[in-house]
Amino acid sequence: GDFEIEGKKYSPNPLNIVDTGYGLERIAWYTQGTQTVYDTVFPEMIDWIKKHAKKSSDMKSIYSLSDHSKCLAFMLGDGIVPSNVKAGYLARLIIRRSLRFIEKIRLDASLKQLVLMQVNFLKKDFPSLKKREKQIGEILFIETQKYKETISKGKNLVKRILHEKKTIDQNELVNLYDTHGMQPDIVKNIAKGEGVTVKIPHNFESMVAELHSHEKKEEACSDVAVNLPKTEKLYYKNHYTKEFDATVLWSNKTKGGSEVVLDKTAFYPEGGGQPSDIGFLKNNGNKINVKHTKKVGDAIVHDLDGVLEVDDKVYGEINWEHRYTLMKHHTGTHVVNGALRHLLGEHIWQAGSQLGLNEARFDFSHYKSVTDDEIKEIEKIANEFVKRKIDVEKKIMDRNSAEKKYGFRLYQGGVPPGNSIRVLNIQGIDVEACGGTHLNNIGEIDRIKIIKIERIQDGVNRVVFAAGAMADLHQSEEKEIYENVVKILNPFYEIEQKEGISEQLKVLSKMFSVPIEQLDKTIKRFLKETKIVKRKSVKNLKDACKNLFDEWKKARKTLKQKSFCTNVNLYTSECIETKDNKKVDLIFEVVPRDENPIQYAINKVKTGGKIGYFISGNRVTISASGNVQINLAPIAKEVGEDTGGSGGGKSKLAYATIKDPDKSSKAMDKAKKLIKKQLK
Ligand SMILES: [Zn+2]
């Protein structure tokens, strides 16, 4: 370095920053003179943990737990939902690390308890944490359960890897943690029990975090954005502009017509989960359709089915019905977002959205599945909001003052560029920075129908809903499906009550594992495969289907048993001479229904000198006496795979699963052939 201080050489820092170490917590530490900063900041917490831990001398773990529990109180209190990506993954990492410390010091308390204690310490200065107490507790409970489950599943996994590879390297360690949630310490312990030493790299946690740090890069605009003229966006200023006059500034011939940029336009370009507007442009009485519009730089490019030249004057009109429906769905996402937050908590955060004409979907962060009762409640709240007929305030605001006033919650749909942002405020329901097209008043939505809410990934749920006339359309479609299904079932079931259509269809869709549109076909098939002798009287459609489902299961069981048994001979036995001149009895039997096939197969060859293959349902079990030289595993494998199923096992006991019942006879022949081949 260039600088010499007291005989030592120093060079300038690449980053010029001042770090005086004057953090508030540190100043408190200096003034109190405790051993560590932790003793100053968390005295009650440390005492409490020490008192309740069996291994109270491990101060490092106790300090870490005090610090982590406070960190989690803030993270979860701020609305972060544990997941496998970004901040959510960091939260999960800290939760699991804390759980490991709890195990290590054998603390007689749950992580939930610790974090809620922190919330209580902090509530005076951070009352918002106290308000989120219920969700924080729930999240920690769920995450702790998940952690325990993965650990118990993982134990066998570690043993299996050791059995195959004899060792566990760094990559395997990261993989075990990342995909199976196995902490390296635990892996190390299990391995130790098996006599294998596992080395944990010192930067293990950063190796894991590294895997998840690759954020999706914004897709670069591939279009030639260069030198396209700027378009004045009429849709941005007034979302109700339906028609306008404009001049063509740029034109380019395409296969089906041309693409043009106008000096101004009311056509909304595709973006932010909203499809583009459609409509037409008129020039000299010539009507040209606008098929699609997109944003390229500052220009809006219209894709036309006819040709327009530069300087052409046009009159434009957007397809208002199309746009108005999208506006209802778009404004609806704000209302549904508000309803979700109202019922489920402040951690609800938009994770993506896509508007369509028939319905809209909206993805949001939430740490568990939404129950049917909650779905009903969310729909109710959303419709109560709509009935309040609140104005949708649209204001262009300076970024700083907008953030100061509303907080970062503004950026639900991502952070928009620029210093001024358009803030959309539906008083008391939702505030967001949003560039889409909105209604002036949420009353125009008319009504919202939640079609479904489902968990799409860890930490994310998706709500699908329809607004206004589309909600009515969905409802009448559902009614049609319902009535059709009732009609199909009518010869067999007399259904008394006919209310709760939506709800019952949802139950049926789950019961038969098909979307509601396929219920009629599926139920017809079930009826065909089931013999219902007498017409039954039932309370509602749900009960009718439940009965049908049960009957079908019964019928299927006997059908299966029958079909497997009818096309094979029931019992055979033959004597085979092996290559070393011994005699082996080869037997085949159908396993009686009340017998356990494996036990049955073992018993049949107990006396020695026997090989047996047995069928039960779609299962073939093969067994051999201890004194017979044979390896049954590859035989079972081949028999199974030959019929589209699978098979395997040990040398004296193996089994195969037959996928296609029509092939069971073939499978038996195959088994016999392969056994004979090995013996001779
Ligand atoms: Zn919006």
XYZ file of C-alpha atoms and ligand atoms in Angstrom:
681
model
C 0.000 0.000 0.000
C 0.891 3.674 -0.430
C 0.255 4.794 3.133
C 2.375 4.022 6.088
C 0.953 4.188 9.584
C 3.123 3.203 12.502
C 5.340 1.090 10.330
C 2.520 -0.745 8.551
C 1.520 -0.176 4.916
C -2.120 0.481 3.983
C -3.908 1.011 0.653
C -7.229 2.840 0.003
C -10.474 0.902 0.269
C -12.110 0.156 -3.083
C -15.325 1.504 -1.510
C -15.270 4.820 0.304
C -17.595 4.412 3.241
C -17.571 5.463 6.842
C -18.372 2.792 9.404
C -17.936 4.192 12.857
C -19.591 1.291 14.626
C -22.032 3.766 16.207
C -25.019 1.463 15.832
C -27.647 2.064 18.502
C -27.242 -1.400 19.918
C -23.496 -0.964 20.116
C -23.726 2.359 21.924
C -25.996 0.713 24.448
C -23.405 -2.041 24.807
C -20.537 0.453 25.413
C -22.511 2.264 28.062
C -23.616 -0.864 29.880
C -20.351 -2.702 29.654
C -21.766 -6.194 29.380
C -19.695 -9.060 28.056
C -21.285 -9.111 24.585
C -23.736 -6.917 22.696
C -26.284 -9.746 22.959
C -26.293 -9.462 26.753
C -27.227 -5.795 26.362
C -29.902 -6.224 23.738
C -31.599 -9.474 24.819
C -31.033 -9.834 28.586
C -34.489 -11.287 29.403
C -34.434 -13.540 26.374
C -31.013 -14.961 27.191
C -31.962 -15.598 30.829
C -35.159 -17.286 29.768
C -33.480 -19.543 27.232
C -30.711 -20.463 29.690
C -33.319 -21.423 32.260
C -35.222 -23.654 29.847
C -32.290 -25.262 28.017
C -30.779 -28.580 29.067
C -27.446 -27.527 27.592
C -27.273 -23.979 28.936
C -23.508 -23.598 28.540
C -23.672 -23.307 24.740
C -23.733 -19.497 24.707
C -23.129 -19.257 20.965
C -26.404 -21.073 20.241
C -28.255 -19.092 22.900
C -27.067 -15.760 21.481
C -27.948 -16.901 17.965
C -31.438 -17.945 19.021
C -32.044 -14.598 20.723
C -30.963 -12.758 17.628
C -32.727 -15.040 15.107
C -36.027 -14.943 16.970
C -36.009 -11.152 16.858
C -35.082 -11.203 13.185
C -37.974 -13.611 12.487
C -40.406 -11.434 14.420
C -39.604 -8.583 12.036
C -39.384 -10.642 8.852
C -42.665 -12.453 9.368
C -44.219 -9.318 10.846
C -43.328 -7.460 7.661
C -45.260 -10.027 5.673
C -42.544 -12.299 4.308
C -43.880 -15.787 3.628
C -41.331 -18.649 3.848
C -40.806 -20.280 0.449
C -38.011 -21.542 -1.757
C -37.228 -18.256 -3.482
C -35.785 -14.853 -2.642
C -36.630 -13.316 0.735
C -38.988 -16.201 1.454
C -36.077 -18.593 1.274
C -33.982 -16.469 3.608
C -36.807 -16.620 6.145
C -36.961 -20.401 5.809
C -33.191 -20.658 6.203
C -33.295 -18.656 9.449
C -36.252 -20.675 10.752
C -34.459 -23.978 10.122
C -31.228 -22.673 11.584
C -33.117 -21.609 14.716
C -34.809 -25.010 14.980
C -31.394 -26.602 14.810
C -30.164 -24.429 17.691
C -33.241 -25.397 19.693
C -32.378 -29.066 19.152
C -28.748 -28.464 19.956
C -29.282 -26.863 23.358
C -32.285 -29.133 23.985
C -34.550 -26.197 24.688
C -37.874 -26.944 26.293
C -39.774 -24.485 24.087
C -40.882 -24.046 20.498
C -39.570 -21.479 18.053
C -43.083 -20.064 17.931
C -42.887 -19.376 21.666
C -39.552 -17.589 21.334
C -40.619 -15.384 18.437
C -43.905 -14.461 20.114
C -41.926 -13.509 23.221
C -39.912 -11.154 21.029
C -43.138 -9.726 19.615
C -44.196 -8.963 23.168
C -40.897 -7.274 23.995
C -41.153 -5.197 20.829
C -44.858 -4.381 20.789
C -44.509 -0.999 22.488
C -42.255 0.357 19.758
C -43.677 -1.775 16.935
C -47.408 -2.216 17.520
C -47.800 -3.567 13.967
C -45.995 -6.771 15.027
C -48.553 -7.441 17.721
C -51.330 -7.157 15.144
C -49.675 -9.894 13.075
C -49.177 -12.196 16.041
C -51.656 -14.824 14.839
C -50.109 -15.185 11.373
C -46.561 -15.173 12.724
C -47.472 -17.993 15.095
C -49.214 -19.975 12.356
C -46.305 -19.647 9.958
C -43.819 -20.847 12.578
C -46.027 -23.760 13.546
C -46.399 -24.884 9.919
C -42.695 -24.458 9.153
C -41.709 -26.407 12.270
C -43.998 -29.283 11.246
C -42.580 -29.252 7.733
C -39.061 -29.352 9.115
C -39.831 -32.337 11.345
C -41.449 -34.244 8.492
C -38.496 -33.725 6.181
C -36.080 -34.840 8.857
C -37.866 -38.101 9.544
C -38.137 -38.826 5.824
C -34.512 -37.878 5.288
C -33.005 -40.300 7.757
C -33.553 -43.294 5.522
C -32.324 -41.286 2.589
C -28.961 -40.627 4.217
C -28.579 -44.283 5.074
C -29.425 -45.256 1.505
C -26.850 -42.863 0.027
C -24.210 -44.175 2.412
C -25.102 -47.692 1.419
C -24.587 -46.874 -2.269
C -21.784 -44.353 -2.256
C -20.113 -45.045 1.116
C -19.621 -41.287 1.578
C -21.389 -37.937 1.437
C -19.566 -35.127 -0.343
C -20.229 -31.384 -0.322
C -22.569 -31.420 -3.307
C -24.593 -34.227 -1.806
C -24.727 -32.286 1.450
C -26.069 -29.176 -0.279
C -28.527 -31.287 -2.248
C -29.772 -33.061 0.877
C -30.346 -29.752 2.582
C -31.865 -28.012 -0.375
C -34.233 -30.643 -1.731
C -34.920 -32.625 1.442
C -34.394 -30.004 4.152
C -31.725 -32.121 5.859
C -29.459 -30.009 8.036
C -25.761 -30.892 7.555
C -25.385 -31.422 11.306
C -28.078 -34.062 11.255
C -26.613 -35.695 8.160
C -23.282 -35.730 9.923
C -24.798 -37.347 12.999
C -26.605 -40.070 11.100
C -23.461 -40.754 9.073
C -21.456 -40.942 12.282
C -23.817 -43.625 13.530
C -23.004 -45.557 10.342
C -19.284 -45.105 10.895
C -18.759 -42.435 8.216
C -17.233 -39.017 8.857
C -18.836 -36.140 6.967
C -17.086 -32.797 6.617
C -19.278 -29.720 6.589
C -17.784 -26.857 4.557
C -17.477 -23.633 6.594
C -19.412 -21.680 3.950
C -22.201 -24.231 3.751
C -25.056 -21.785 4.223
C -23.752 -19.414 1.597
C -23.378 -22.374 -0.779
C -27.078 -23.100 -0.274
C -28.109 -19.463 -0.523
C -26.087 -19.180 -3.729
C -28.361 -21.746 -5.377
C -31.324 -19.461 -4.865
C -29.809 -16.108 -5.637
C -30.376 -16.288 -9.374
C -33.278 -13.987 -9.870
C -35.129 -14.052 -13.108
C -33.608 -11.533 -15.449
C -35.969 -9.151 -17.212
C -36.357 -10.230 -20.785
C -34.708 -7.695 -23.008
C -36.951 -6.259 -25.659
C -35.944 -8.001 -28.847
C -37.843 -5.621 -31.097
C -35.978 -3.004 -33.003
C -36.875 -0.132 -30.742
C -34.475 2.237 -32.410
C -35.819 5.502 -33.711
C -39.496 4.682 -33.339
C -41.431 7.913 -32.736
C -43.009 8.496 -29.346
C -46.744 7.932 -28.953
C -48.958 10.029 -26.704
C -50.855 7.571 -24.521
C -54.466 8.654 -24.367
C -55.441 5.522 -22.403
C -53.076 6.542 -19.625
C -54.720 9.917 -19.021
C -58.308 8.834 -19.333
C -59.180 5.164 -19.157
C -62.549 5.824 -20.772
C -61.217 7.218 -24.076
C -62.916 5.088 -26.705
C -62.248 7.082 -29.890
C -59.638 9.509 -31.139
C -58.108 11.172 -34.224
C -54.434 10.640 -35.027
C -51.699 10.770 -37.654
C -49.489 7.897 -38.775
C -45.843 8.653 -37.866
C -44.218 5.365 -38.860
C -45.320 2.418 -40.961
C -43.905 -0.937 -41.869
C -45.457 -3.483 -44.246
C -46.111 -6.964 -42.818
C -47.378 -10.256 -44.247
C -51.012 -9.569 -43.360
C -50.987 -5.779 -43.670
C -48.832 -3.296 -41.798
C -47.705 -2.128 -38.392
C -47.943 1.549 -37.571
C -47.049 4.039 -34.862
C -49.477 6.936 -34.383
C -48.826 10.336 -32.774
C -51.420 9.395 -30.141
C -53.562 6.398 -29.328
C -56.242 5.063 -27.010
C -55.221 1.449 -27.700
C -53.737 -0.158 -24.599
C -50.687 -2.302 -25.469
C -50.307 -5.767 -24.041
C -48.437 -5.651 -20.774
C -48.547 -6.124 -17.027
C -50.799 -9.144 -17.383
C -53.390 -7.198 -19.407
C -54.081 -8.265 -23.014
C -53.897 -5.617 -25.731
C -56.915 -3.706 -26.982
C -58.486 -4.517 -30.308
C -60.609 -2.280 -32.559
C -60.214 -0.409 -35.828
C -58.665 2.603 -37.539
C -60.505 4.437 -40.330
C -58.779 6.280 -43.147
C -60.773 7.887 -46.002
C -63.747 5.678 -45.162
C -61.483 2.649 -45.247
C -61.856 0.490 -42.108
C -58.716 -1.373 -41.021
C -58.758 -3.704 -38.045
C -56.283 -3.375 -35.187
C -55.417 -6.980 -34.308
C -52.920 -6.316 -31.559
C -50.936 -3.505 -29.956
C -47.607 -3.641 -28.171
C -45.241 -1.243 -26.479
C -41.793 -0.802 -28.026
C -39.748 1.769 -26.146
C -41.909 4.912 -26.030
C -43.902 3.881 -29.065
C -47.138 1.925 -29.291
C -47.067 -0.324 -32.353
C -50.448 -1.261 -33.877
C -50.637 -4.485 -35.874
C -53.140 -3.961 -38.706
C -54.829 -6.168 -41.285
C -54.476 -3.425 -43.898
C -51.884 -0.912 -45.046
C -51.502 2.668 -43.804
C -48.787 5.076 -44.935
C -46.902 7.765 -43.024
C -48.923 11.045 -42.713
C -52.242 9.230 -43.198
C -54.928 10.762 -40.986
C -56.957 8.210 -39.083
C -59.954 7.980 -36.777
C -59.558 5.194 -34.223
C -62.042 3.302 -32.080
C -61.304 0.617 -29.548
C -63.587 -2.360 -29.023
C -65.195 -1.012 -25.882
C -66.914 -4.190 -24.739
C -63.597 -6.009 -24.846
C -61.793 -3.263 -22.951
C -64.564 -2.618 -20.422
C -64.583 -6.291 -19.466
C -60.814 -6.170 -18.989
C -61.160 -2.992 -16.901
C -63.646 -4.755 -14.664
C -61.311 -7.684 -14.264
C -58.321 -5.453 -13.693
C -59.996 -3.251 -11.121
C -61.366 -6.496 -9.690
C -57.836 -7.733 -8.971
C -57.298 -4.671 -6.760
C -60.535 -5.369 -4.924
C -59.804 -9.099 -4.537
C -56.301 -8.249 -3.307
C -57.879 -5.983 -0.691
C -60.355 -8.687 0.319
C -57.586 -11.296 0.664
C -55.534 -8.969 2.830
C -58.576 -8.071 4.877
C -59.284 -11.712 5.727
C -55.899 -13.442 5.656
C -53.509 -10.699 6.781
C -50.976 -8.121 5.728
C -48.576 -10.695 4.297
C -50.754 -11.058 1.215
C -48.703 -9.720 -1.656
C -49.305 -9.937 -5.378
C -47.083 -12.532 -7.062
C -48.443 -12.121 -10.586
C -51.672 -11.644 -12.469
C -53.200 -12.386 -15.838
C -56.391 -10.863 -17.122
C -58.642 -12.602 -19.587
C -62.047 -11.859 -21.034
C -63.823 -14.726 -19.309
C -61.905 -14.611 -16.060
C -58.892 -13.166 -14.310
C -56.285 -14.833 -12.207
C -54.257 -13.342 -9.448
C -51.357 -15.058 -7.643
C -50.574 -14.086 -4.078
C -48.207 -15.047 -1.298
C -49.743 -17.076 1.524
C -48.199 -19.714 3.743
C -50.915 -22.370 3.465
C -53.884 -23.431 1.354
C -57.037 -21.359 1.493
C -59.999 -23.303 2.902
C -63.421 -23.526 1.273
C -64.900 -21.436 4.066
C -62.266 -18.771 3.563
C -62.990 -18.720 -0.178
C -66.655 -18.067 0.553
C -65.723 -15.321 2.981
C -63.315 -13.677 0.520
C -66.033 -13.605 -2.140
C -68.408 -12.074 0.370
C -65.952 -9.364 1.420
C -65.043 -8.538 -2.200
C -68.726 -8.092 -3.047
C -69.304 -5.950 0.042
C -66.461 -3.725 -1.157
C -68.037 -3.494 -4.617
C -71.364 -2.496 -3.085
C -69.686 0.431 -1.276
C -69.229 2.049 -4.714
C -65.882 3.646 -3.852
C -64.161 5.939 -6.371
C -60.897 4.725 -7.868
C -58.510 7.649 -7.294
C -55.795 7.933 -9.961
C -52.994 10.315 -9.103
C -49.568 10.942 -10.622
C -47.269 11.337 -7.624
C -43.640 12.009 -6.958
C -42.083 8.667 -6.048
C -40.649 9.755 -2.705
C -43.802 11.327 -1.379
C -45.882 8.366 -2.615
C -43.620 5.942 -0.752
C -43.685 8.105 2.323
C -47.458 8.229 2.294
C -48.293 4.626 1.382
C -45.133 2.580 1.950
C -43.650 -0.085 -0.294
C -46.968 -1.860 -0.473
C -47.447 0.365 -3.516
C -45.242 -1.934 -5.540
C -47.495 -4.995 -5.641
C -47.068 -5.394 -9.373
C -43.345 -4.572 -9.347
C -41.462 -1.296 -9.122
C -42.277 0.992 -12.078
C -39.424 3.078 -13.550
C -39.196 6.865 -13.366
C -39.489 9.523 -10.680
C -43.198 10.000 -10.940
C -45.571 7.082 -10.592
C -49.288 6.705 -11.001
C -50.852 5.803 -7.697
C -54.146 4.045 -7.699
C -56.048 4.438 -4.488
C -59.267 2.634 -3.634
C -59.821 4.188 -0.237
C -59.620 1.636 2.551
C -59.198 -1.313 0.176
C -56.025 -1.095 -1.870
C -53.281 1.356 -2.875
C -50.882 0.474 -5.672
C -48.661 2.009 -8.278
C -50.299 0.673 -11.430
C -50.238 1.548 -15.112
C -53.214 -0.539 -16.228
C -56.682 0.651 -17.214
C -59.183 0.989 -14.377
C -62.806 1.817 -13.757
C -63.660 5.192 -12.179
C -65.688 3.522 -9.449
C -65.535 -0.036 -8.174
C -69.339 -0.149 -8.194
C -69.078 -0.650 -11.965
C -67.641 -4.119 -11.323
C -71.185 -5.029 -10.359
C -70.188 -8.304 -8.723
C -67.295 -10.699 -8.260
C -67.480 -14.459 -8.420
C -64.532 -16.455 -7.114
C -64.195 -19.489 -9.361
C -61.423 -21.141 -7.368
C -58.427 -20.581 -5.146
C -55.681 -23.166 -5.282
C -52.146 -23.573 -4.045
C -49.827 -23.414 -7.041
C -46.484 -23.621 -5.256
C -44.942 -23.447 -1.831
C -45.982 -20.079 -0.416
C -48.118 -19.036 -3.400
C -51.852 -19.410 -4.033
C -53.849 -18.512 -7.135
C -57.327 -17.035 -7.166
C -59.390 -17.224 -10.338
C -62.420 -14.950 -10.475
C -64.867 -13.357 -12.870
C -66.379 -9.895 -12.664
C -69.620 -8.304 -13.842
C -71.427 -9.984 -16.716
C -68.692 -12.630 -16.841
C -69.561 -13.624 -13.291
C -73.176 -14.071 -14.394
C -72.009 -16.074 -17.379
C -69.990 -18.358 -15.148
C -72.937 -18.772 -12.881
C -75.289 -19.733 -15.700
C -72.686 -22.117 -17.079
C -72.430 -23.746 -13.694
C -76.189 -24.003 -13.482
C -76.259 -25.714 -16.861
C -73.565 -28.194 -15.811
C -75.372 -28.845 -12.547
C -78.716 -29.480 -14.232
C -77.138 -31.707 -16.822
C -75.464 -33.845 -14.158
C -78.701 -34.078 -12.174
C -80.453 -35.234 -15.353
C -77.835 -37.920 -15.998
C -78.193 -39.191 -12.447
C -81.980 -38.933 -12.366
C -82.773 -42.569 -13.302
C -80.688 -43.719 -10.325
C -80.915 -40.932 -7.780
C -83.804 -38.780 -6.712
C -82.232 -35.515 -5.582
C -84.256 -33.532 -3.067
C -82.447 -30.223 -2.551
C -81.178 -28.074 -5.390
C -79.242 -25.198 -3.775
C -75.556 -24.460 -3.300
C -74.713 -25.192 -6.935
C -71.181 -23.726 -7.061
C -70.120 -25.270 -3.829
C -71.382 -28.741 -4.722
C -69.734 -28.670 -8.134
C -66.443 -27.821 -6.441
C -66.807 -30.820 -4.139
C -67.625 -33.065 -7.116
C -64.672 -31.780 -9.073
C -62.416 -32.776 -6.184
C -64.174 -36.119 -5.693
C -63.748 -37.225 -9.314
C -60.502 -35.250 -9.875
C -61.757 -33.551 -13.051
C -62.630 -29.916 -13.875
C -66.340 -29.210 -13.551
C -66.737 -29.077 -17.345
C -65.894 -32.793 -17.499
C -68.208 -33.897 -14.715
C -71.002 -35.058 -17.032
C -68.742 -37.354 -19.049
C -67.036 -38.731 -15.956
C -70.279 -39.426 -14.137
C -71.660 -41.196 -17.223
C -68.605 -43.439 -17.245
C -68.949 -44.191 -13.536
C -72.605 -45.104 -14.030
C -71.676 -47.414 -16.884
C -69.117 -49.223 -14.761
C -71.451 -49.555 -11.787
C -74.635 -51.573 -11.441
C -77.174 -49.557 -9.499
C -80.222 -51.727 -9.041
C -82.628 -49.490 -7.209
C -83.319 -45.766 -7.530
C -82.253 -44.053 -4.332
C -83.566 -40.912 -2.741
C -80.744 -38.610 -1.574
C -80.478 -35.187 0.022
C -78.417 -33.476 -2.645
C -76.167 -33.972 -5.658
C -73.105 -34.281 -3.451
C -74.606 -37.268 -1.605
C -75.696 -38.893 -4.869
C -72.182 -38.687 -6.239
C -70.634 -39.903 -3.036
C -72.883 -42.964 -3.161
C -72.088 -43.510 -6.827
C -68.389 -43.233 -6.118
C -68.559 -45.790 -3.291
C -70.615 -48.220 -5.393
C -68.208 -47.809 -8.265
C -65.238 -48.597 -6.042
C -66.942 -51.778 -4.814
C -67.878 -52.844 -8.340
C -64.397 -52.172 -9.582
C -62.801 -54.316 -6.905
C -64.806 -57.389 -7.818
C -64.418 -56.663 -11.514
C -60.668 -56.525 -11.116
C -60.537 -59.725 -9.147
C -62.669 -61.397 -11.756
C -60.827 -60.199 -14.802
C -57.492 -61.243 -13.404
C -58.689 -64.687 -12.481
C -60.832 -65.653 -15.433
C -58.178 -65.627 -18.088
C -55.629 -67.761 -16.249
C -55.847 -71.365 -15.100
C -56.440 -71.333 -11.383
C -53.934 -73.898 -10.132
C -51.076 -75.685 -11.806
C -48.099 -77.572 -10.566
C -45.268 -79.296 -12.382
C -42.005 -80.944 -11.552
C -38.843 -79.560 -13.138
C -35.416 -81.094 -13.244
C -32.685 -78.495 -12.741
C -29.263 -78.307 -14.398
C -27.619 -79.911 -11.341
C -30.099 -82.816 -11.460
C -32.306 -81.725 -8.592
C -36.077 -81.767 -8.658
C -38.071 -78.574 -8.050
C -41.832 -78.225 -7.800
C -43.105 -75.239 -9.763
C -46.523 -74.164 -8.505
C -48.962 -71.518 -9.552
C -51.983 -70.357 -7.568
C -54.475 -67.520 -7.227
C -54.144 -66.040 -3.770
C -57.450 -66.378 -1.871
C -59.033 -62.982 -1.247
C -58.613 -62.919 2.490
C -54.928 -63.913 2.444
C -51.898 -61.685 2.539
C -50.168 -62.495 -0.784
C -46.615 -62.259 0.569
C -47.315 -64.435 3.583
C -49.179 -66.834 1.333
C -46.275 -67.065 -1.107
C -43.765 -67.666 1.677
C -45.876 -70.396 3.295
C -46.333 -72.234 0.023
C -42.595 -72.826 -0.451
C -41.698 -73.380 3.201
C -41.231 -77.122 2.938
C -38.270 -76.767 0.558
C -37.607 -77.633 -3.093
C -40.367 -75.334 -4.349
C -40.851 -72.263 -6.488
C -44.237 -70.610 -6.643
C -45.769 -67.732 -8.499
C -49.028 -66.329 -7.228
C -51.513 -63.822 -8.505
C -53.686 -61.491 -6.433
C -55.419 -58.607 -8.148
C -52.789 -57.004 -10.316
C -49.939 -58.284 -8.184
C -47.724 -61.276 -9.006
C -45.699 -62.596 -6.084
C -42.882 -65.061 -6.743
C -41.232 -67.063 -3.988
C -38.645 -69.833 -3.762
C -37.546 -72.207 -1.013
C -34.206 -71.442 0.623
C -32.576 -74.525 -0.870
C -33.394 -73.624 -4.494
C -30.658 -71.897 -6.508
C -32.437 -68.971 -8.190
C -32.586 -65.163 -8.298
C -36.201 -64.041 -8.587
C -35.635 -60.266 -8.627
C -34.763 -59.918 -12.349
C -37.651 -62.255 -13.224
C -40.170 -60.077 -11.378
C -38.693 -57.007 -12.964
C -39.074 -58.389 -16.480
C -42.576 -59.702 -15.847
C -43.699 -56.327 -14.516
C -42.110 -54.244 -17.212
C -43.417 -56.562 -19.904
C -46.974 -55.604 -18.953
C -46.330 -51.885 -18.592
C -45.911 -52.191 -14.837
C -42.878 -52.716 -12.648
C -41.254 -55.365 -10.489
C -38.347 -56.335 -8.295
C -37.430 -57.719 -4.893
C -34.990 -60.172 -3.388
C -33.554 -63.402 -4.722
C -36.068 -65.680 -2.962
C -39.050 -63.310 -2.788
C -40.059 -60.822 -5.462
C -43.158 -59.295 -6.935
C -44.417 -57.534 -10.026
C -47.289 -55.196 -10.704
C -49.284 -55.721 -13.873
C -50.713 -52.594 -15.354
C -52.964 -54.031 -18.008
C -55.324 -56.788 -16.688
C -55.634 -58.245 -20.183
C -51.980 -59.149 -20.003
C -52.157 -61.121 -16.758
C -52.277 -64.448 -18.578
C -49.280 -63.451 -20.656
C -47.466 -62.358 -17.524
C -47.984 -65.761 -15.933
C -46.571 -67.500 -18.987
C -43.631 -65.157 -18.952
C -42.952 -65.803 -15.259
C -43.030 -69.546 -15.838
C -40.737 -69.313 -18.847
C -38.177 -67.164 -17.036
C -38.150 -69.370 -13.950
C -37.604 -72.477 -16.071
C -34.858 -70.749 -18.010
C -32.910 -69.978 -14.846
C -33.324 -73.483 -13.471
C -32.220 -75.350 -16.595
Zn -54.176 -1.725 -11.623
